[in-house]
PDB file of C-alpha atoms in Angstrom:
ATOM      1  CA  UNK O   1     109.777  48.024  72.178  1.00 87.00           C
ATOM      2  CA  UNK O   2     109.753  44.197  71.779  1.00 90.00           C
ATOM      3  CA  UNK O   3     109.767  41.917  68.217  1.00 89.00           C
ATOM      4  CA  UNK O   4     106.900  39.644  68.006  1.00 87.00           C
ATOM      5  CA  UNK O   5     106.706  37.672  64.641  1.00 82.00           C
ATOM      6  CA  UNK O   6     108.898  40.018  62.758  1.00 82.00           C
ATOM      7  CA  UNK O   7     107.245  43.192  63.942  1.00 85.00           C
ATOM      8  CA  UNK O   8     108.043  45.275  66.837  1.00 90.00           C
ATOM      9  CA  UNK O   9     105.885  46.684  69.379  1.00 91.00           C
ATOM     10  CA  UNK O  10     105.927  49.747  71.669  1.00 93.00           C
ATOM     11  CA  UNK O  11     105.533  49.270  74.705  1.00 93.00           C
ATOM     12  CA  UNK O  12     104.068  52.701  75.882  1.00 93.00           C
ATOM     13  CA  UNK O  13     101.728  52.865  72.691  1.00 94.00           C
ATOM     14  CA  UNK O  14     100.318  49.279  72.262  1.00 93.00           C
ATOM     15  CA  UNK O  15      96.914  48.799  73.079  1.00 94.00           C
ATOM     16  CA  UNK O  16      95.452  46.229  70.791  1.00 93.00           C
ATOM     17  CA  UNK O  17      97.183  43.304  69.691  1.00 91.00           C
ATOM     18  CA  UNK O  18      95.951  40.497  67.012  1.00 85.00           C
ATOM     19  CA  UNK O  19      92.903  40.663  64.542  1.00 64.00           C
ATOM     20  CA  UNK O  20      93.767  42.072  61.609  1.00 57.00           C
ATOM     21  CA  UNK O  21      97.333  41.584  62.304  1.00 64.00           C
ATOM     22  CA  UNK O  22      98.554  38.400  60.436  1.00 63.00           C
ATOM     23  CA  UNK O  23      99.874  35.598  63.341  1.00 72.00           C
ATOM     24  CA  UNK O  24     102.220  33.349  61.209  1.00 69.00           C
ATOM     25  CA  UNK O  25     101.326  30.006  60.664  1.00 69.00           C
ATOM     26  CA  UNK O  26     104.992  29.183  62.618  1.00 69.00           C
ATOM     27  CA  UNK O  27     103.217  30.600  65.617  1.00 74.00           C
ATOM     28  CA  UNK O  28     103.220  27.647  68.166  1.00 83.00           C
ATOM     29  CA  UNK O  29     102.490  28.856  71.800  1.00 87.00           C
ATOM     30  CA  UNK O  30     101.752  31.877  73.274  1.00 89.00           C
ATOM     31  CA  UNK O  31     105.159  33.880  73.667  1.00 89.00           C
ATOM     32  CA  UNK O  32     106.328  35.623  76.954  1.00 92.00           C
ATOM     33  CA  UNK O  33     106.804  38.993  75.185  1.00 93.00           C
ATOM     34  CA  UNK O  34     103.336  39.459  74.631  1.00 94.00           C
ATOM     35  CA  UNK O  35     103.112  40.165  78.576  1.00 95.00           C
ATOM     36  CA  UNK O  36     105.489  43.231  78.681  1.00 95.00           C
ATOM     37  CA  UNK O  37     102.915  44.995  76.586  1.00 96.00           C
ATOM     38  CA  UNK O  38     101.009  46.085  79.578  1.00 96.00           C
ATOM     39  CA  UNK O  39      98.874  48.637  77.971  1.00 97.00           C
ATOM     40  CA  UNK O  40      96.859  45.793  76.561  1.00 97.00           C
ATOM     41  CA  UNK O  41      93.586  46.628  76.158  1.00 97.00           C
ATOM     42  CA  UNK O  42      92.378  43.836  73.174  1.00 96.00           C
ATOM     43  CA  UNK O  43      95.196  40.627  72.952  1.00 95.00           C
ATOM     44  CA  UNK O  44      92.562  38.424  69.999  1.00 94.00           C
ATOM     45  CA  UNK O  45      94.753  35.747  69.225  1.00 92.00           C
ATOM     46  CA  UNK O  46      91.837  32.983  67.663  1.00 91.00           C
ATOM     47  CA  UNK O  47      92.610  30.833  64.593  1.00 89.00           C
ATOM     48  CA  UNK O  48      96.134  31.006  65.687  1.00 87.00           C
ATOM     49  CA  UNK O  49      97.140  27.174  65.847  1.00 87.00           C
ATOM     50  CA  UNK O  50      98.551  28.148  69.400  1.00 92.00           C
ATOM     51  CA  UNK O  51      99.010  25.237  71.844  1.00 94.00           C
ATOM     52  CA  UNK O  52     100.371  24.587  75.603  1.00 95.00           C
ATOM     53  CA  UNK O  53      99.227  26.035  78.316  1.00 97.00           C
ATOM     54  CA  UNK O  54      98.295  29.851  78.875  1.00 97.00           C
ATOM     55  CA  UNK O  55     101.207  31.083  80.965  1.00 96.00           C
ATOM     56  CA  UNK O  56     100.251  32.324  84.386  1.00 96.00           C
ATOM     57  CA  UNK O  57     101.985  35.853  83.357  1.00 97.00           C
ATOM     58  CA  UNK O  58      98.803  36.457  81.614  1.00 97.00           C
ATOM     59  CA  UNK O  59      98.323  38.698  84.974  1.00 97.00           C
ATOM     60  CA  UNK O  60     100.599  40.867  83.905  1.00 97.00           C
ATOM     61  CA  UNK O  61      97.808  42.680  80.974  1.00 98.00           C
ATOM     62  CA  UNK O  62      95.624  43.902  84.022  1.00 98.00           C
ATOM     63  CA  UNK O  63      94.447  46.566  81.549  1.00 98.00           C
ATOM     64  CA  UNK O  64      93.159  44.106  78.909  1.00 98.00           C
ATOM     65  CA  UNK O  65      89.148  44.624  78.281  1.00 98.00           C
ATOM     66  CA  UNK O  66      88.960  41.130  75.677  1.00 98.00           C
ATOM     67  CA  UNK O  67      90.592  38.332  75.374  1.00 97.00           C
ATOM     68  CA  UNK O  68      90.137  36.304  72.998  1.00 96.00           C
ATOM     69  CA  UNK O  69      91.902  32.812  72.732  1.00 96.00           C
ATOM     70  CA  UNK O  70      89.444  31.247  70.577  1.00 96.00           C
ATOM     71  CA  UNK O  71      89.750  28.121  68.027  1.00 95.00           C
ATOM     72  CA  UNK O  72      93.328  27.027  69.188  1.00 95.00           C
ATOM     73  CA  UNK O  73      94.784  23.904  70.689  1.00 96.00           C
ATOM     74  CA  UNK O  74      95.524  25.282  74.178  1.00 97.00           C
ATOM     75  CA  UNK O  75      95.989  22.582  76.973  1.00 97.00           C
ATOM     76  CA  UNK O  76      96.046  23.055  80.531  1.00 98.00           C
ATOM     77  CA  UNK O  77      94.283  24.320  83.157  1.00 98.00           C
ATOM     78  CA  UNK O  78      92.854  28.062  82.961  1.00 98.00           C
ATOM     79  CA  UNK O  79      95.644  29.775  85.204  1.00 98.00           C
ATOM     80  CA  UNK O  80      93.944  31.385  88.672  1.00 98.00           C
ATOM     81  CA  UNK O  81      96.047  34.116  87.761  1.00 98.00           C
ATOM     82  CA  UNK O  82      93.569  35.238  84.949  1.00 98.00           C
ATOM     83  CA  UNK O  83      91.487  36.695  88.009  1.00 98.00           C
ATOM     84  CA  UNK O  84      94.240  39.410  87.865  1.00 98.00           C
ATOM     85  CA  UNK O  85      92.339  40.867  85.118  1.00 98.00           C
ATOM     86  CA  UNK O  86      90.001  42.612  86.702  1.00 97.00           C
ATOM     87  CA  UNK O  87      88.322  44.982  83.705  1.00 98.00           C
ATOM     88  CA  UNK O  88      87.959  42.069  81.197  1.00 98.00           C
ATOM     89  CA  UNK O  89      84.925  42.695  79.789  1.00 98.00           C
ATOM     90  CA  UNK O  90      85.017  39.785  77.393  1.00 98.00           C
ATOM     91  CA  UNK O  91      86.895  36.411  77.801  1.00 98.00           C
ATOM     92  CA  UNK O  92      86.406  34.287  74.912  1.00 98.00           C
ATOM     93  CA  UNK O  93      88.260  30.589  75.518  1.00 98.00           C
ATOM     94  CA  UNK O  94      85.804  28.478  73.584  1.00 98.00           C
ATOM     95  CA  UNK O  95      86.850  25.435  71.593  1.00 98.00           C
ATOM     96  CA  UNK O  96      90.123  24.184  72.789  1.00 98.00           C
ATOM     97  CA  UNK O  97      92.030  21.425  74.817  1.00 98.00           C
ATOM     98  CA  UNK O  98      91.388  23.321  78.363  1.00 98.00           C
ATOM     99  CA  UNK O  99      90.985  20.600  80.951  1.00 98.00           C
ATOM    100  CA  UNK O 100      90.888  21.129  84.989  1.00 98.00           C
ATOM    101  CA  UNK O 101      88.045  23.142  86.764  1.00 98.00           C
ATOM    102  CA  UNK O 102      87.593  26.950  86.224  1.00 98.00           C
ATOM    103  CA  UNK O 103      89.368  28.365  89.311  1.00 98.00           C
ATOM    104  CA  UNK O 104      87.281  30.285  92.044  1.00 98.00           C
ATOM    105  CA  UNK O 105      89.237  34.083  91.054  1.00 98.00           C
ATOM    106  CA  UNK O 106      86.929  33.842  87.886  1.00 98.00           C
ATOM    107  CA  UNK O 107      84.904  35.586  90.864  1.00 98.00           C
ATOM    108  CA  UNK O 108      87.073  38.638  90.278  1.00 98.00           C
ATOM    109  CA  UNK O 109      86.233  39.644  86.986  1.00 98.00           C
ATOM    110  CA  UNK O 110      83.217  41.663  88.247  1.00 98.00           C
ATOM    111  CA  UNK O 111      82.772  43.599  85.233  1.00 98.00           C
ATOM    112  CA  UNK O 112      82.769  40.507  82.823  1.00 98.00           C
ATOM    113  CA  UNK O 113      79.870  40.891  80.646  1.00 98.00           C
ATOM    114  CA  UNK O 114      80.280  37.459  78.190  1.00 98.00           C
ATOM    115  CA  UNK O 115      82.246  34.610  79.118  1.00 98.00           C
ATOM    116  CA  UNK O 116      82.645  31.685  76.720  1.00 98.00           C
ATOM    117  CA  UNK O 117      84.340  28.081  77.958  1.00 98.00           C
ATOM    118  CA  UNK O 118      82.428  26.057  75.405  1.00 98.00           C
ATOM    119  CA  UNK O 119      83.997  22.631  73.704  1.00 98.00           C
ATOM    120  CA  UNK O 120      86.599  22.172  76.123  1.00 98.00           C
ATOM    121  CA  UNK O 121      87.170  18.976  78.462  1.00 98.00           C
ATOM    122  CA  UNK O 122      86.940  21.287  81.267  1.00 98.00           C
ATOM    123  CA  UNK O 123      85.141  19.360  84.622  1.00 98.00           C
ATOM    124  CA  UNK O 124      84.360  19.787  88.126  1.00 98.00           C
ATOM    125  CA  UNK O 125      81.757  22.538  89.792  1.00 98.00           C
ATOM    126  CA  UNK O 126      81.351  25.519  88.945  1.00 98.00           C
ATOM    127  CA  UNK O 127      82.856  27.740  91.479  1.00 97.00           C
ATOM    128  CA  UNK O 128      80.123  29.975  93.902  1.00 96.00           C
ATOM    129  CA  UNK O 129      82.403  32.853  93.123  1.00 97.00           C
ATOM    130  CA  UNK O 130      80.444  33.205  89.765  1.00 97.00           C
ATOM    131  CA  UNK O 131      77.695  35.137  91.275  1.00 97.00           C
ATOM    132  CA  UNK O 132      80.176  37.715  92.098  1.00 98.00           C
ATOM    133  CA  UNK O 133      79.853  38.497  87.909  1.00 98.00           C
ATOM    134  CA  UNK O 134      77.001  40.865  88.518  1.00 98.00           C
ATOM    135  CA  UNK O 135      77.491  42.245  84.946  1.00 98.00           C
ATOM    136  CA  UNK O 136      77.675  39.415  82.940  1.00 98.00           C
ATOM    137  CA  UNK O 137      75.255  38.912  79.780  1.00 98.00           C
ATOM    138  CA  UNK O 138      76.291  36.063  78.279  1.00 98.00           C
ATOM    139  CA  UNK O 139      77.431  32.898  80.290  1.00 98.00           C
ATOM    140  CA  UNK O 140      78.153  29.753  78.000  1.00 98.00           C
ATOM    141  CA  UNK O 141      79.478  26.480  79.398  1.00 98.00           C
ATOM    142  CA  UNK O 142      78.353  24.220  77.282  1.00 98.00           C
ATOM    143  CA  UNK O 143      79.617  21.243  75.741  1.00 98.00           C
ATOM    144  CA  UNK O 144      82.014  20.508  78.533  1.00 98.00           C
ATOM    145  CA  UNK O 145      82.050  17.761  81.542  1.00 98.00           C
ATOM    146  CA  UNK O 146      81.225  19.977  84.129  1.00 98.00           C
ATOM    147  CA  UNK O 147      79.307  18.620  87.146  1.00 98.00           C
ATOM    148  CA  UNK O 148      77.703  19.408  90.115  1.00 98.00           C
ATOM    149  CA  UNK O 149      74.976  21.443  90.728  1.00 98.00           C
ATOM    150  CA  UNK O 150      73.886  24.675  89.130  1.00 97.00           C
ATOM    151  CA  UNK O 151      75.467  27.123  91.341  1.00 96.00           C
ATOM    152  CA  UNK O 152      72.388  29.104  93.851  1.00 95.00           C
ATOM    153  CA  UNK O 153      74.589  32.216  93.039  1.00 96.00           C
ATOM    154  CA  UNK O 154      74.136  32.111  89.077  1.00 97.00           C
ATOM    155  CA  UNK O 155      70.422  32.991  89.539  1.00 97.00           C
ATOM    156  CA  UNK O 156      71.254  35.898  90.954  1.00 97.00           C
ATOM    157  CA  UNK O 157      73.028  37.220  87.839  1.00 98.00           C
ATOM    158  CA  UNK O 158      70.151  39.297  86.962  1.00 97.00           C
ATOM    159  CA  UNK O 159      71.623  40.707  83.562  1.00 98.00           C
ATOM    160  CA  UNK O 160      71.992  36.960  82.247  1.00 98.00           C
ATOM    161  CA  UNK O 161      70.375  37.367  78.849  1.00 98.00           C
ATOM    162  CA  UNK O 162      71.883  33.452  77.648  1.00 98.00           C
ATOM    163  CA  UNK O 163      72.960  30.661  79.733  1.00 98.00           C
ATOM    164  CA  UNK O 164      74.256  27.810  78.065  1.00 98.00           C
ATOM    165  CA  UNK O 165      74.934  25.086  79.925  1.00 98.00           C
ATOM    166  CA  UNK O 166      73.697  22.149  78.086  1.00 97.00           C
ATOM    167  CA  UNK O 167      76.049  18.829  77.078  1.00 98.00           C
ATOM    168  CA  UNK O 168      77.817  18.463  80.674  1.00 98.00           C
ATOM    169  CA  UNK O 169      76.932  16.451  83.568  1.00 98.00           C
ATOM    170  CA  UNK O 170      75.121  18.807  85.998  1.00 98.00           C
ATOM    171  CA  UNK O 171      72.946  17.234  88.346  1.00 98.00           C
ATOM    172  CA  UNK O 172      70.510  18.002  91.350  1.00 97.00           C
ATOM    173  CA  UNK O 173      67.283  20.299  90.898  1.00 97.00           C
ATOM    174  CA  UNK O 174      66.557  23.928  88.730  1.00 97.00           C
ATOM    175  CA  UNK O 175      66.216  26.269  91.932  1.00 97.00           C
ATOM    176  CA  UNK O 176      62.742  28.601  91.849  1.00 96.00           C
ATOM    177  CA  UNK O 177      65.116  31.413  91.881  1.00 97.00           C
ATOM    178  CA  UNK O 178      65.144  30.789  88.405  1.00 97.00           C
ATOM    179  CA  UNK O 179      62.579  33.612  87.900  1.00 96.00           C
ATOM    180  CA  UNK O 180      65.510  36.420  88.975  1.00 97.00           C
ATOM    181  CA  UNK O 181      66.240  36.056  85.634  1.00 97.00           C
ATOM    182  CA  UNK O 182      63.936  37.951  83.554  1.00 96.00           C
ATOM    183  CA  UNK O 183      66.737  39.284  80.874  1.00 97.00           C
ATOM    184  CA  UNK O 184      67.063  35.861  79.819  1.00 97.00           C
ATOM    185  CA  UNK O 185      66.294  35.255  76.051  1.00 96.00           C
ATOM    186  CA  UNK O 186      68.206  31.577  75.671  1.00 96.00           C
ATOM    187  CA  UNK O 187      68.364  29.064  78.423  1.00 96.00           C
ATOM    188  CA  UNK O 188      69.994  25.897  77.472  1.00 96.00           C
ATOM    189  CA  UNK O 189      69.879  22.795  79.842  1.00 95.00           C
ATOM    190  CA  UNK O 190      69.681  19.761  77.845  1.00 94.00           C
ATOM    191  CA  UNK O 191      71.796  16.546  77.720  1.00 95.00           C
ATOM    192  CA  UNK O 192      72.256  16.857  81.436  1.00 97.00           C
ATOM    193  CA  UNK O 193      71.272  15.120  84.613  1.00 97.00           C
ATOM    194  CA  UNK O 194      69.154  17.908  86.370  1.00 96.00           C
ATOM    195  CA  UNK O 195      66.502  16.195  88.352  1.00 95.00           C
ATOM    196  CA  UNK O 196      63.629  16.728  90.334  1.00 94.00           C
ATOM    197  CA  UNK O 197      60.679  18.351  89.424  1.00 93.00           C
ATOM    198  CA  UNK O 198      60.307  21.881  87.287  1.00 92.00           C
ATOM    199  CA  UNK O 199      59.355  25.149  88.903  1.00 93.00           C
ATOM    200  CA  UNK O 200      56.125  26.776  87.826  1.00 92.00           C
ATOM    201  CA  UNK O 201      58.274  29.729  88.702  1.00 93.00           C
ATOM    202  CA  UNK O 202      60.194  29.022  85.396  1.00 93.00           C
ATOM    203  CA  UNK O 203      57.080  29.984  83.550  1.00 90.00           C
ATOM    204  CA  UNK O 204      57.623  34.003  84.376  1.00 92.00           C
ATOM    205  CA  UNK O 205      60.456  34.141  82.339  1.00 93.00           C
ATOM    206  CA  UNK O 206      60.199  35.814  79.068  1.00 90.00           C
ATOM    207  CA  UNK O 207      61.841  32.751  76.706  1.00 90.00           C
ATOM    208  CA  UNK O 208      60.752  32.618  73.385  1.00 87.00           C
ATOM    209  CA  UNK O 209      59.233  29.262  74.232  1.00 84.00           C
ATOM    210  CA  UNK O 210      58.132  27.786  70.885  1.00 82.00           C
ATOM    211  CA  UNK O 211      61.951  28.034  69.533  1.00 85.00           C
ATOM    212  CA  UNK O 212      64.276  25.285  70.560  1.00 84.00           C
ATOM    213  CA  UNK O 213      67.164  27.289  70.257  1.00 89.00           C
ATOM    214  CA  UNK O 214      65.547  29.681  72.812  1.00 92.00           C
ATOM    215  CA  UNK O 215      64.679  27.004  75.443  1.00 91.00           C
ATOM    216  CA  UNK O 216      65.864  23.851  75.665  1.00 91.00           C
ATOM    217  CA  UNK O 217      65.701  21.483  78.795  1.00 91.00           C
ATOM    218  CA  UNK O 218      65.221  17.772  76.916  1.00 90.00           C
ATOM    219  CA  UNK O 219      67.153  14.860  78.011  1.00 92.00           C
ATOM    220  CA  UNK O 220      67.150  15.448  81.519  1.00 94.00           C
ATOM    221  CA  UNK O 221      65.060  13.526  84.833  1.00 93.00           C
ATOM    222  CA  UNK O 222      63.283  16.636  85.039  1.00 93.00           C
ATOM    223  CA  UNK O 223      59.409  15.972  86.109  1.00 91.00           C
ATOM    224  CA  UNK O 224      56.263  17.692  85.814  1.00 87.00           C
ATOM    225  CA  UNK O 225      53.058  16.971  88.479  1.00 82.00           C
ATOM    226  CA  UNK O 226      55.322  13.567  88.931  1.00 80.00           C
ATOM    227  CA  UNK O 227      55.678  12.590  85.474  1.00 82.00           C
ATOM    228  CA  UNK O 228      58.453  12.745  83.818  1.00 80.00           C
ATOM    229  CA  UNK O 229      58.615  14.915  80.583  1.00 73.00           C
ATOM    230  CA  UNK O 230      61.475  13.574  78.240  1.00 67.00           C
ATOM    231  CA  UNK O 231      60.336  15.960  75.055  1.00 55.00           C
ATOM    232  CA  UNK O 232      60.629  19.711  75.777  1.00 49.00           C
ATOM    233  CA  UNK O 233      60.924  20.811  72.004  1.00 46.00           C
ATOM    234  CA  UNK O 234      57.580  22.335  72.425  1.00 51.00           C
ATOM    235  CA  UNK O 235      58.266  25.341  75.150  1.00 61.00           C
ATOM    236  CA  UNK O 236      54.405  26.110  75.195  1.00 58.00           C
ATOM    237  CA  UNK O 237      53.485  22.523  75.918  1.00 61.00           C
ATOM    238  CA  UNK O 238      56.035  22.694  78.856  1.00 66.00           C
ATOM    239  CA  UNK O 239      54.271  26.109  80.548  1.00 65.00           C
ATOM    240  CA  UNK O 240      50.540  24.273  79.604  1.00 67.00           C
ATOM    241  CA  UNK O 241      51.620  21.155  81.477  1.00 64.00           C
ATOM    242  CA  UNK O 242      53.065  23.361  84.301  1.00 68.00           C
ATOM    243  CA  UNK O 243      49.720  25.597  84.313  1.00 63.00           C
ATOM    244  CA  UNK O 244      48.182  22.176  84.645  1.00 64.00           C
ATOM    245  CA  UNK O 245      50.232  21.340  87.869  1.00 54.00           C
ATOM    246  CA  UNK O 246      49.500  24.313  89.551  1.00 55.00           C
ATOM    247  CA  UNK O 247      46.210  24.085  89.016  1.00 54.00           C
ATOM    248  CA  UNK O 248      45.639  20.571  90.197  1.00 53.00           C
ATOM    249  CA  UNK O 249      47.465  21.572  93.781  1.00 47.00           C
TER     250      UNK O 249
END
């Protein structure tokens, strides 16, 4: 077995690894032993005041189903290696110090069903690879300084149910693939720079348009019938103004 924070470990028999377990407050970074327990299925190590950089051994747990990281200080780039971890079902990495671009073997995770990157200073495109995540429910990249486009590929991710992207600094158009998405119950755009002008075909999804929380796409240069629409609180004034578009053309 191996001693981690006073306790030791088998091996052979360890499958799940943090919450309820009590991480001392002592704990500082994330520490190597952790990746001879290769039966890993759960490692949940949020609220753990863990800093530095997630080591690229993380491969090692290719067994591991969720991680969660969660609510640390964790610096660094996320490792390429963490596409090693092929049936992750749920990586949680939300509100850290993560900085870099997510690397393209995210794309390997194919049976990733919620992914969570928000509040980090994460940046750069969002790799194509993502549409390889066929099974993924929840996508949230928010509050971040991604930019680029939104990636063709991610409308294609028919199971999407939410897709937050909203705070970064995406630009160019919202594709008409858009309406591949009809699981989607939250779609989050705002605070952006998506331009150009909004597809009717964004109307066929089945959004809970009058709540904000539910569909949100303000503070963009997003235009309707060549005017530009700044306030998009009101999701059923958006599809009127859109049914008014198409029906002027």
């Amino acid at each position: 077995g191996i001693e981690l924070w006073g306790e030791c470990y088998s091996i052979d028999n360890t499958t799940h690894l943090g919450f309820p377990i009590s991480i001392p407050d002592t704990a500082s970074v994330i520490p190597q032993e952790i990746f001879s327990l290769t039966n890993l299925r759960l490692l949940s190590l949020n609220y753990s005041n863990i800093s530095g950089p997630i080591p690229s051994e993380i491969s090692n747990l290719t067994k591991l189903v969720t991680l969660n990281l969660s609510n640390n200080q964790i610096t660094g780039a996320i490792p390429s290696s963490i596409g090693g971890l092929v049936n992750l079902k749920e990586l949680k990495l939300y509100t850290n110090l993560f900085t870099g671009s997510l690397p393209a073997s995210i794309g390997n995770l194919t049976s990733l069903e919620y992914f969570n990157v928000f509040n980090n200073n994460l940046s750069g495109e969002i790799p194509n690879e993502i549409e390889n995540l066929t099974m993924l429910s929840e996508l949230y990249l928010h509050h971040n300084q991604f930019s680029g486009g939104i990636p063709i590929g991610i409308y294609d991710i028919v199971e999407l149910s939410r897709l937050y992207m909203n705070d970064n600094d995406f630009t160019g158009p919202i594709a008409s693939d858009i309406s591949n998405l009809q699981n989607l119950e939250r779609l989050r755009l705002q605070n952006n720079n998506i331009s150009g002008t909004l597809p009717n075909e964004i109307c066929l999804l089945n959004l809970d348009w009058d709540n904000q929380i539910s569909f949100n796409i303000s503070n963009n240069n997003l235009y309707i019938n060549n005017e530009r629409v700044d306030k998009f609180s009101q999701g059923h004034k958006t599809r009127g103004l859109l049914a008014d578009a198409r029906t002027e053309t």
